[in-house]
Amino acid sequence: MKFTALPIPLPATLTESSILKTVTEDSSAPCRRCLTDAKISETVLLTPYNPFHGSSPYTSAGPIFVHYPDCTPYICDGRVPEQQNRRTISIRAFDADHMMVDGVVVPGAELQEKLEDVFGDERVDYVHLHYAGAGCFALRVDR
C-alpha cells in the first residue's frame, strides 16, 4: 500500500482562514506533511484542506495541521505510519469516480488489517483516512 500525506499540494499562499498556533499539548497537532506530531512550543499552521483529486459530493475542505514554516515531507515505506497507529481512524473508501463505497471506524492498531480487507473490494480505488474524533483528514492510501 502507498500512504500519501498530502495528495493535493497545499496552496503557496495562506488563506484568510489559516492561522498559526503554538503547540501547548502533546499529540494535539498531528502534522499532515511529515506525519509526526508537533512538539510543545513548535509552531503549526492550521489551515483548510481538500484532499480530493476530482469532483465528488464528498469533496470538502477540513482543518489540518502542518509544521510552520516547513518540515521534511513523509516518504512512504509501505507500512502504516506510526501517527495513525496511535489514533482512532475513520476509513473512507472511494471508487474511481470519487464515490464512497465503504466506511468504517477502527482503532489505529487494527488499521493495516482493515485496510487489507477494504482493498479486497474491487470497487475500491483509494482510501482517505480521517481522525475519527475531530474528523480531520489524515492521509490517502492507494493499492
Short mmCIF file of C-alpha atoms in Angstrom, two decimals:
data_model
loop_
_atom_site.label_atom_id
_atom_site.label_comp_id
_atom_site.label_asym_id
_atom_site.label_seq_id
_atom_site.Cartn_x
_atom_site.Cartn_y
_atom_site.Cartn_z
CA MET A 1 0.00 0.00 0.00
CA LYS A 2 1.07 3.56 -0.67
CA PHE A 3 0.40 6.17 2.03
CA THR A 4 0.36 9.77 0.76
CA ALA A 5 0.45 12.55 3.32
CA LEU A 6 -0.83 15.43 1.17
CA PRO A 7 -2.33 14.11 -2.08
CA ILE A 8 -3.09 17.68 -3.20
CA PRO A 9 -0.31 20.23 -2.59
CA LEU A 10 -1.00 22.98 -0.09
CA PRO A 11 -1.59 26.42 -1.64
CA ALA A 12 1.53 28.56 -1.99
CA THR A 13 -0.16 31.39 -0.09
CA LEU A 14 -2.12 31.23 3.14
CA THR A 15 -5.87 31.55 3.03
CA GLU A 16 -7.64 34.13 5.17
CA SER A 17 -8.93 31.29 7.35
CA SER A 18 -5.42 29.85 8.02
CA ILE A 19 -3.91 30.58 11.42
CA LEU A 20 -0.59 29.98 13.15
CA LYS A 21 -0.67 28.27 16.53
CA THR A 22 1.90 27.39 19.15
CA VAL A 23 1.51 23.81 20.32
CA THR A 24 0.72 23.60 24.05
CA GLU A 25 -0.21 19.90 24.46
CA ASP A 26 1.45 16.65 23.40
CA SER A 27 -0.20 14.84 20.47
CA SER A 28 -2.55 17.76 19.80
CA ALA A 29 -1.22 18.80 16.38
CA PRO A 30 -0.55 15.88 14.02
CA CYS A 31 1.36 17.32 11.04
CA ARG A 32 -0.04 16.09 7.72
CA ARG A 33 3.17 16.87 5.81
CA CYS A 34 5.72 14.81 7.79
CA LEU A 35 3.19 12.61 9.67
CA THR A 36 4.73 13.30 13.07
CA ASP A 37 3.08 15.10 15.97
CA ALA A 38 4.28 18.64 16.57
CA LYS A 39 6.07 19.07 19.88
CA ILE A 40 5.16 21.54 22.62
CA SER A 41 6.29 25.08 21.69
CA GLU A 42 6.55 24.32 17.96
CA THR A 43 4.57 26.47 15.54
CA VAL A 44 1.99 24.88 13.28
CA LEU A 45 -0.30 26.17 10.58
CA LEU A 46 -3.96 25.25 10.98
CA THR A 47 -5.47 25.51 7.53
CA PRO A 48 -8.40 24.21 5.49
CA TYR A 49 -7.52 21.35 3.13
CA ASN A 50 -9.41 19.43 0.44
CA PRO A 51 -7.74 16.07 -0.38
CA PHE A 52 -9.84 15.21 -3.46
CA HIS A 53 -8.32 14.99 -6.95
CA GLY A 54 -11.73 15.07 -8.66
CA SER A 55 -15.27 16.26 -8.34
CA SER A 56 -17.44 14.44 -5.81
CA PRO A 57 -20.35 15.11 -3.48
CA TYR A 58 -17.90 14.10 -0.72
CA THR A 59 -15.48 16.92 -1.57
CA SER A 60 -14.97 19.29 1.33
CA ALA A 61 -12.22 21.26 2.98
CA GLY A 62 -11.47 20.42 6.58
CA PRO A 63 -8.82 21.59 9.04
CA ILE A 64 -5.32 20.13 9.07
CA PHE A 65 -2.11 20.98 10.92
CA VAL A 66 1.31 21.30 9.25
CA HIS A 67 4.59 22.38 10.79
CA TYR A 68 5.38 26.01 10.07
CA PRO A 69 7.29 27.19 8.22
CA ASP A 70 8.17 23.73 6.90
CA CYS A 71 9.23 20.17 7.64
CA THR A 72 10.54 17.17 5.76
CA PRO A 73 7.73 15.53 3.75
CA TYR A 74 6.75 11.97 4.68
CA ILE A 75 8.19 9.22 2.48
CA CYS A 76 6.12 6.05 2.29
CA ASP A 77 7.80 2.78 3.24
CA GLY A 78 4.66 0.67 2.72
CA ARG A 79 3.77 0.46 6.42
CA VAL A 80 1.03 2.26 8.31
CA PRO A 81 2.63 5.45 9.69
CA GLU A 82 3.05 5.46 13.47
CA GLN A 83 0.90 8.61 13.75
CA GLN A 84 -2.13 6.62 12.57
CA ASN A 85 -1.37 3.54 14.69
CA ARG A 86 -1.98 5.62 17.85
CA ARG A 87 -5.36 7.14 16.92
CA THR A 88 -8.89 6.03 16.18
CA ILE A 89 -9.26 6.20 12.40
CA SER A 90 -12.21 6.58 10.05
CA ILE A 91 -11.57 4.71 6.80
CA ARG A 92 -13.47 6.15 3.84
CA ALA A 93 -13.15 4.05 0.67
CA PHE A 94 -13.81 5.59 -2.75
CA ASP A 95 -14.18 4.26 -6.27
CA ALA A 96 -12.55 5.74 -9.40
CA ASP A 97 -15.48 8.19 -9.73
CA HIS A 98 -14.80 9.53 -6.20
CA MET A 99 -17.97 7.98 -4.78
CA MET A 100 -17.79 6.43 -1.31
CA VAL A 101 -18.24 2.66 -1.38
CA ASP A 102 -17.36 1.82 2.23
CA GLY A 103 -16.72 3.47 5.56
CA VAL A 104 -15.64 2.09 8.92
CA VAL A 105 -14.02 3.32 12.15
CA VAL A 106 -11.17 1.29 13.68
CA PRO A 107 -8.51 1.61 16.37
CA GLY A 108 -5.22 2.54 14.72
CA ALA A 109 -3.62 -0.70 15.87
CA GLU A 110 -6.08 -2.56 13.58
CA LEU A 111 -5.66 -0.22 10.61
CA GLN A 112 -3.30 -2.38 8.49
CA GLU A 113 -5.56 -5.42 8.70
CA LYS A 114 -8.73 -3.44 7.99
CA LEU A 115 -7.16 -1.66 5.01
CA GLU A 116 -6.31 -5.05 3.50
CA ASP A 117 -9.98 -6.04 3.91
CA VAL A 118 -11.21 -2.78 2.38
CA PHE A 119 -8.89 -3.10 -0.63
CA GLY A 120 -10.23 -6.64 -1.09
CA ASP A 121 -13.31 -4.95 -2.59
CA GLU A 122 -12.51 -4.46 -6.29
CA ARG A 123 -14.63 -1.29 -6.41
CA VAL A 124 -12.23 0.49 -4.05
CA ASP A 125 -9.76 2.70 -5.92
CA TYR A 126 -8.36 4.64 -2.96
CA VAL A 127 -9.00 5.40 0.70
CA HIS A 128 -8.99 8.58 2.74
CA LEU A 129 -8.15 8.24 6.41
CA HIS A 130 -9.60 10.74 8.89
CA TYR A 131 -9.11 11.11 12.61
CA ALA A 132 -12.39 9.78 13.95
CA GLY A 133 -12.84 12.22 16.82
CA ALA A 134 -12.28 15.52 15.05
CA GLY A 135 -12.97 14.19 11.55
CA CYS A 136 -9.85 15.85 10.11
CA PHE A 137 -8.19 14.37 7.01
CA ALA A 138 -5.11 12.30 7.90
CA LEU A 139 -3.80 10.81 4.64
CA ARG A 140 -4.61 8.96 1.43
CA VAL A 141 -3.98 5.26 0.83
CA ASP A 142 -3.67 3.59 -2.58
CA ARG A 143 -3.17 -0.05 -3.52
#
